[in-house]
Amino acid sequence: MQKIGVFVCHCGTNIAATVDVKAVAEALSHESGVVISQDYQYMCSEAGQNLIKDAIRENGLTGVVVCSCSPRMHENTFRKAAAAAGLNPYLVEIANIREQCSWIHKDIATATEKAIILGRAAIAKVQLNTPLTAGESPVAKRALVIGGGIAGIQTALDIAEAGFEVDIVEKEATIGGKMAQIDKTFPTLDCAACILTPKMVEASQNEKITIHSYSEVSAVKGFIGNFTATIKKKRRFVDETKCTGCGACTEVCPMQKVPNAFNLGLNNRGAVYIPFAQAVPKVATIDPNYCLKLRKGDVNEKVCGKCAEACTAGAINYHQQDEYIEQKYGAIVVATGYNPIKLDKFDEFAYNQCADVVTSLELERLMNAAGPNGGTLLRPSDKTHPHKIVFVQCVGSRCDDSKGKPYCSKICCMYTAKHAMLIREKYPDTEVYVFYIDVRTPGKNFDEFYRRAVEQYNVHYIKGMVGKVTPKSDGKIDVQASDLLSNEQLHIDADMVVLATAIEPDKTARPLATMLTTQMDTNDFFTEAHAKLRPVESATAGIFLSGACQGPKDIPETVAQASAAASKAIGLLVKDSITCNPCVAHSNELMCNGCSACEKVCPYGAITYQDKEFRTPYRTTVMRRVASVNPAVCQGCGACTVACPSGAMDLNGFSNSQIMAEVDAICK
Amino acid sequence: MSNNLKEQVIRSSGVNVLKCMRCGKCSGTCPSYDEMEYHPHQFVYMVEKGDIETLMNSDSIYKCLTCFACVDRCPRSVEPAKVVEAVRLAAVRIQGNNHLIPDQIPEMLDEDLPQQAIVTAFRKYTK
Amino acid sequence: MQVNDNKEFQPLIVAFCCNWCSYAGADLSGTNRLNYPTNVKIIRVPCSCRVNPIFILRAFQRGADGVILCGCHPGDCHYTSGNYFTRRRMTLLFSMLDFLGIERDRTRVEWVSAAEGAKFAATMNEFTEAVKKLGPNRRLEDLRCRKQ
Amino acid sequence: MNTFMYYPGCTLRTQAKDLDAYARSSAEALGISLEEPENWQCCGGAYTTAKDEIATKLSAVRTLNAAKEADKPLITVCSACHNVIKQTNYDISHDEEMSAKVNNYLQLDEPYNGEATVYHYLEMLRDVVGFDNLKKQVVNPFKGKKIAAYYGCLLLRPSKALAMDDPENPTIIEDFIKAIGGTPVIYAQRNECCGGYITMEDKAQASKRSAKVMDSAQEQGADMIITACPLCMYNLKKNSGSELPVYYFTELLAEALEVKEADNE
């Protein structure tokens, strides 16, 4: 005989305001098998959990139903409470009467009625629950970090510090990411390279860290603790182990007309290049799209070959092929970062028409001592010193979906204040205007920083938006904008215009999310497991999120999140084994006819067949081919259960009879 | 009264004025800005406040060129020109409130004036 | 059938939601307080491919007026390929229901991601309205199962 | 031979006869046959965006329906007609309520819901004839001529409905100029309004606007400016105070194809 306890949570007023919780508890107390039905203000609180534990012990409950918030929220809490009181944790079911009832309905009568039905469904299901025991699976003691910007570097350093092996996979020729391109950082104005490059060196020298630069993750299989990733090391036509980074090859390369990607195309580099002086690894790479020899198609032809002649280390290898490495990992950290959006939809700002209209990241390079102008701010068009600069905020941010990104890119207000300040500091004869919609500066010392730009550096902040940018024949740029506070339309004769361009996740993030079976939001930012309580974990176990791949972030936030992701990964890697999900498929051998339908749909290869001896009713034995599921590999999707023509496959925790019982309870 | 007018303007324009984030880009791009007493962003805001009559009595409604620069450039697709048009219609639909009458035409004519200008002006200024 | 004071027909709708995308999407529409009718009752399944066509027939047999099945967007399945199975299976089931003369609008498959709370609510509102228009499911309901 | 429905519009029958005549003679030379719908009416000159304005949309729908019934794409030359007809077509296929009301008025044999395809003459040159192909047929190229394309507002916006070219960085007229052998001049005001019908209300404003356009083109060294709109032509010529010559694009086309004199006696 079943003895079921029902516990209805008020969740303060979150549930109790729209659902009559007393009535729910009362109604459910009459369901068959229910021996106790109670309500309480906060079931998830210690007192609430004790209520459940006591009820289990006192009434010898065989099943527990908690009517509360989503099981995604507190299913584990209540399972643990049940286990503590000696009840198998898988004999607990949750009826979601908050997210899927009280929060979406307004009428108390109908909401209460629905809550009762959801409770009934959970009771019907729990009656068929069976005690389950979770198995264990080993954890590979190695982490994979995808992306080698400041987020990936910090995560890798922290994991290595804890004593675990880490591999960084970076798609560019060097690690460092966007921070390496930035000139100064807010709100302290210290030099980005000065604080980043020591970390890059530290990462390269740490014996626990392996850096795969110019590489991509091409496949990921497996599950938490037991991932297998394939890393494609793209051919760079240079033997990394031989190259000393002397740069002799870059000097002799006759093809010097390649847009320098590191400087965002603001100047040119050779076909063989080292992205920047402090690159890690400091190894040359040949761009096959520009290299005179490789472009030909046949490397044996006698063309150029100057770099190979110049290389005393013999590192140049025109015959190099892509290399694939397979490695096992216990945890994966995603740190794929961001990019400024393309400005093709914003030609009213003349970005594509006028060289002196630049993005903020381009301005970083223009002002950087290692940039195209050696740190002197000059107009890209005629290399003259600009005397009037206009900044436009929110370009592509806070837009309708058809125009741009719906979110605030978060970092632009601060870096624009930084740019304005740096320019006024270095070139006091330059006037700086900033057009803003709102100035958003939440953060420690952030608003003070922006106020300094206004009060100390006399930057002209104008509330309004630029409507049209017109390059003129005299080299000036007419900026037509509205000044909302003085209610007038302005025309500013500027020398340069800087667009605070919205940022978006890197393009590689979407296919990576598919590969890792993690979720993304509609803007292609990775979704965290819980917006508040689990900000650095993805909903897929064993995959962690670091930096701007999860949402726009500045450097301090990125570093904080990178370390948080590392600590979560370390928490996993220190375990020798992890508890598996016991809600896996199993085959009833007496019913199985060995048809292989289940094996064909299993995405994990968890199903194998064996020949087994069975006794027949005629006192003879027969050999039959039957399916068996490897519980450590099965992830519990249930595809096989539906494919099975004889109904032999079933899924623990979501069995055919359990789901059918829920259907019946709802439809009654 | 003004509530009815607001409803009418919103329905007739098909614009959701609440989408506006008050950036002022419409007014920043408007070629008729200097001729207008109330500017595109003010149209949107004043319609939201329900202050329609002020707009109806202003000459600004006859200054909009319907060039759709504000419509295309608005970051939030608010479409201010459609609001201006709805307010203008509310004004000229009032009996005897036509902004242009046929008797005025002969003195405006010159030998090159295209018919298109006359047709368009009638469509914009009269009912 | 639900008790209702005004006599408007209130359909009973069963929604199967996969744990990773659609159930989370449903939670999100709750977190954002986006309303949809109480007619919709959600059953959580690990993946949309766990839904056996029999479950849907069972719901109709027991008096459901509409059944909707929600999963991750194609390509985004937590289990890599489960929703592709769903799509094929449901195509088959729906053509069978079609053959039986069951209105096409009583059943539906929708892809709702964990980020699409608004889409979930909008889908449920729209689906409930569509089923309301069709009226009660009489053809598949087994009257012997009806609780008096 | 490609046959299209051709809608001239009111002004092409009166003040802008040139625009029409050159369009016809050039089309013939390019192997395009233009067929005028019977009893067409003036489009109204300006599209009324208001949802509760149904009557003002009817004449455009009649024209569109004629194209639908003839099962031929509809071609317009005048920018204003083009704007009105394309916006009408867009709205009627996207706004059910409007479509219901319009059809209720018109009581056509079969309701019209945006089935017709509308091309601007320039789109026809780009998408049907092809600029490469046009280039081959040019007899009399505009070698060395610096020509400024003037789009104005009506050809490009609202871009959602017009969908002719990138509204901020259009290339269609520039490509046309290249095809007839000229050198296109890019200038900032090419997609800003000339003042349009405001010439009836406020001459000073029209002057200001059109002068701005002309100055911008002249600043970039244009020898001439071309347009597709009679009202732009009027404003730029009469109100701008500039001496820069303004032509219809069809005139240059006819000249390039050497069919100018034949049809324009």
XYZ file of C-alpha atoms in Angstrom, chain A residues 165-442:
278
model
C 46.160 19.816 -17.069
C 44.491 22.414 -19.298
C 44.444 22.812 -23.058
C 43.651 26.209 -24.558
C 42.330 26.125 -28.119
C 42.611 29.503 -29.858
C 41.548 30.041 -33.462
C 43.910 32.944 -34.109
C 47.677 32.704 -34.428
C 48.166 34.081 -30.922
C 46.319 34.100 -27.638
C 45.373 37.436 -26.117
C 42.052 38.083 -27.845
C 40.439 41.500 -27.855
C 42.263 42.729 -24.778
C 45.543 42.548 -26.686
C 44.120 45.042 -29.180
C 42.954 47.500 -26.543
C 45.141 50.465 -25.660
C 44.159 51.463 -22.137
C 41.632 50.078 -19.679
C 38.957 51.872 -17.659
C 38.536 53.130 -14.974
C 42.218 53.187 -14.087
C 43.671 54.011 -17.511
C 46.443 51.478 -17.146
C 47.870 49.951 -20.266
C 46.088 46.803 -21.385
C 49.213 45.162 -22.797
C 51.121 45.775 -19.562
C 48.647 43.715 -17.576
C 47.733 41.163 -20.238
C 51.077 40.121 -21.725
C 52.513 38.867 -18.403
C 49.470 36.605 -18.138
C 50.003 35.363 -21.689
C 53.605 34.542 -20.870
C 52.567 32.882 -17.628
C 50.127 30.698 -19.545
C 52.747 29.691 -22.088
C 55.303 28.863 -19.399
C 52.964 26.942 -17.127
C 53.789 23.273 -17.601
C 50.196 22.252 -16.952
C 48.921 24.416 -19.820
C 49.105 23.434 -23.492
C 48.266 26.171 -25.969
C 46.892 25.117 -29.340
C 46.925 28.369 -31.290
C 45.617 28.600 -34.866
C 43.378 25.657 -33.954
C 39.707 24.813 -33.732
C 37.600 22.304 -31.874
C 36.119 20.220 -34.657
C 34.140 17.618 -32.701
C 33.074 16.890 -29.142
C 31.574 13.640 -27.934
C 30.736 12.255 -24.530
C 29.363 13.733 -21.350
C 30.416 15.290 -18.053
C 33.703 13.894 -16.789
C 34.181 11.980 -19.991
C 34.312 14.257 -23.044
C 36.390 13.441 -26.091
C 37.293 16.443 -28.233
C 38.962 16.535 -31.615
C 41.186 19.558 -32.077
C 42.120 20.634 -35.559
C 45.492 22.324 -35.663
C 45.279 24.328 -38.871
C 48.407 24.281 -40.945
C 50.376 27.476 -40.475
C 53.192 26.300 -42.783
C 55.640 26.882 -39.962
C 56.932 24.206 -37.615
C 56.044 25.550 -34.177
C 58.707 23.477 -32.513
C 61.473 24.933 -34.679
C 60.364 28.562 -35.069
C 62.146 30.930 -32.705
C 59.987 33.933 -33.483
C 62.949 35.935 -34.742
C 60.864 37.541 -37.452
C 63.474 37.214 -40.228
C 60.863 35.672 -42.522
C 58.407 38.543 -42.027
C 61.065 41.014 -43.130
C 61.934 39.280 -46.377
C 58.396 38.492 -47.470
C 57.836 40.415 -50.716
C 54.036 40.333 -50.347
C 53.510 43.217 -47.952
C 50.007 44.221 -49.027
C 48.004 42.028 -46.652
C 45.475 43.908 -44.491
C 46.735 43.607 -40.942
C 43.908 41.873 -39.088
C 45.407 42.665 -35.713
C 45.211 46.378 -36.572
C 41.736 45.833 -38.051
C 43.001 46.473 -41.557
C 44.258 49.964 -40.707
C 47.674 49.057 -42.114
C 49.305 46.170 -43.975
C 51.510 43.267 -43.071
C 53.345 40.495 -44.884
C 51.919 37.188 -46.024
C 54.055 35.558 -43.347
C 53.461 37.298 -40.061
C 53.648 37.342 -36.302
C 50.484 39.177 -35.163
C 52.242 41.440 -32.691
C 55.505 41.704 -30.806
C 54.312 39.975 -27.630
C 52.381 37.220 -29.412
C 52.112 33.867 -27.633
C 53.214 31.543 -29.041
C 55.710 33.772 -30.784
C 55.645 31.790 -33.969
C 55.240 32.920 -37.547
C 52.230 31.951 -39.640
C 51.873 32.050 -43.412
C 48.584 33.254 -44.834
C 48.044 30.925 -47.834
C 45.582 33.357 -49.451
C 48.344 35.913 -49.959
C 51.622 33.947 -49.977
C 53.000 34.057 -53.519
C 54.109 30.450 -53.318
C 51.076 28.906 -51.655
C 48.637 30.898 -53.731
C 49.953 29.119 -56.823
C 48.573 25.803 -55.720
C 51.721 23.844 -56.524
C 54.295 24.376 -53.787
C 56.955 22.531 -55.741
C 57.050 25.255 -58.357
C 60.006 27.558 -58.182
C 58.274 30.678 -56.905
C 59.482 33.023 -54.173
C 60.418 30.846 -51.186
C 62.256 33.791 -49.643
C 60.999 33.086 -46.125
C 62.333 29.553 -46.213
C 65.712 30.880 -47.336
C 65.745 33.458 -44.554
C 64.785 30.990 -41.816
C 67.943 29.737 -40.178
C 65.946 27.377 -37.992
C 64.451 25.607 -41.019
C 60.965 26.063 -39.601
C 59.157 26.966 -42.817
C 57.306 23.975 -44.211
C 55.221 24.608 -47.319
C 54.026 21.011 -47.262
C 52.497 21.156 -43.791
C 49.043 19.595 -43.407
C 46.244 20.121 -40.895
C 46.737 17.975 -37.833
C 44.006 16.420 -35.702
C 44.464 15.665 -32.023
C 42.006 13.640 -29.966
C 41.990 14.172 -26.232
C 39.829 13.210 -23.257
C 38.544 15.926 -20.950
C 36.563 15.993 -17.727
C 35.376 19.582 -18.114
C 35.019 22.084 -20.952
C 35.067 25.852 -20.528
C 33.708 28.022 -23.328
C 35.427 31.410 -23.665
C 34.709 32.371 -27.248
C 34.255 36.076 -26.589
C 32.776 38.782 -28.780
C 33.237 40.936 -31.866
C 31.969 44.356 -32.868
C 29.028 44.005 -35.261
C 29.289 44.746 -38.971
C 28.080 48.265 -39.692
C 26.559 47.585 -43.110
C 23.096 48.546 -41.896
C 24.272 51.911 -40.555
C 25.526 53.734 -43.598
C 23.782 56.904 -42.442
C 26.954 57.184 -40.331
C 29.032 56.837 -43.539
C 31.244 54.129 -42.037
C 31.756 52.436 -45.388
C 32.111 55.716 -47.265
C 34.566 57.642 -45.138
C 37.901 56.425 -43.755
C 37.700 58.909 -40.905
C 34.562 57.337 -39.507
C 35.907 54.503 -37.361
C 34.696 52.036 -34.763
C 35.851 52.301 -31.177
C 38.033 49.223 -31.516
C 39.700 50.794 -34.536
C 40.313 53.911 -32.444
C 42.042 51.699 -29.857
C 44.503 50.622 -32.531
C 44.905 54.178 -33.846
C 45.871 55.360 -30.360
C 48.013 52.356 -29.468
C 51.781 52.808 -29.413
C 52.086 49.512 -31.288
C 49.331 50.524 -33.695
C 49.585 51.760 -37.281
C 50.592 55.306 -36.314
C 52.899 54.443 -33.452
C 50.502 55.901 -30.933
C 49.958 59.301 -32.524
C 46.282 59.863 -33.218
C 46.015 60.687 -36.918
C 43.109 60.565 -39.323
C 43.278 57.390 -41.401
C 42.502 59.314 -44.608
C 45.241 61.943 -44.698
C 47.306 61.272 -41.562
C 46.565 64.699 -40.156
C 45.852 65.472 -36.545
C 42.095 65.674 -35.838
C 40.928 68.758 -33.953
C 37.305 67.903 -33.528
C 36.118 64.399 -32.790
C 32.521 63.229 -32.439
C 31.627 60.033 -30.596
C 28.308 58.346 -31.283
C 27.029 55.956 -28.638
C 24.652 53.009 -28.978
C 25.398 52.289 -32.655
C 23.583 49.021 -33.220
C 22.774 48.490 -29.551
C 19.303 48.838 -28.043
C 17.736 48.424 -31.462
C 14.680 46.801 -32.855
C 15.565 43.274 -34.028
C 15.383 44.331 -37.664
C 17.967 47.094 -37.120
C 20.538 45.713 -34.730
C 20.939 44.169 -31.322
C 18.150 44.513 -28.773
C 20.509 44.564 -25.791
C 22.746 47.219 -24.275
C 26.362 46.351 -25.110
C 27.307 47.497 -21.638
C 30.949 48.474 -22.176
C 30.534 51.349 -24.644
C 29.637 54.175 -22.231
C 32.765 53.509 -20.253
C 35.210 53.050 -23.101
C 33.848 56.136 -24.838
C 34.472 58.179 -21.684
C 37.945 56.633 -21.633
C 38.640 57.537 -25.262
C 37.357 61.069 -24.767
C 39.500 61.522 -21.718
C 42.655 60.089 -23.289
C 42.283 62.328 -26.316
C 41.712 65.430 -24.228
C 44.667 64.502 -22.045
C 47.079 63.955 -24.911
C 45.741 66.573 -27.326
C 44.209 69.437 -25.304
C 43.586 71.340 -28.548
C 41.118 68.702 -29.696
C 37.443 69.209 -28.994
C 35.501 66.107 -28.149
C 31.743 65.644 -28.410
C 29.861 62.598 -27.192
C 26.292 61.998 -28.326
C 24.494 59.777 -25.849
C 21.011 58.458 -25.190
C 21.738 57.490 -21.602
C 25.104 57.276 -19.902
C 25.184 53.921 -18.160
C 27.974 53.585 -15.651
C 27.088 51.048 -12.964
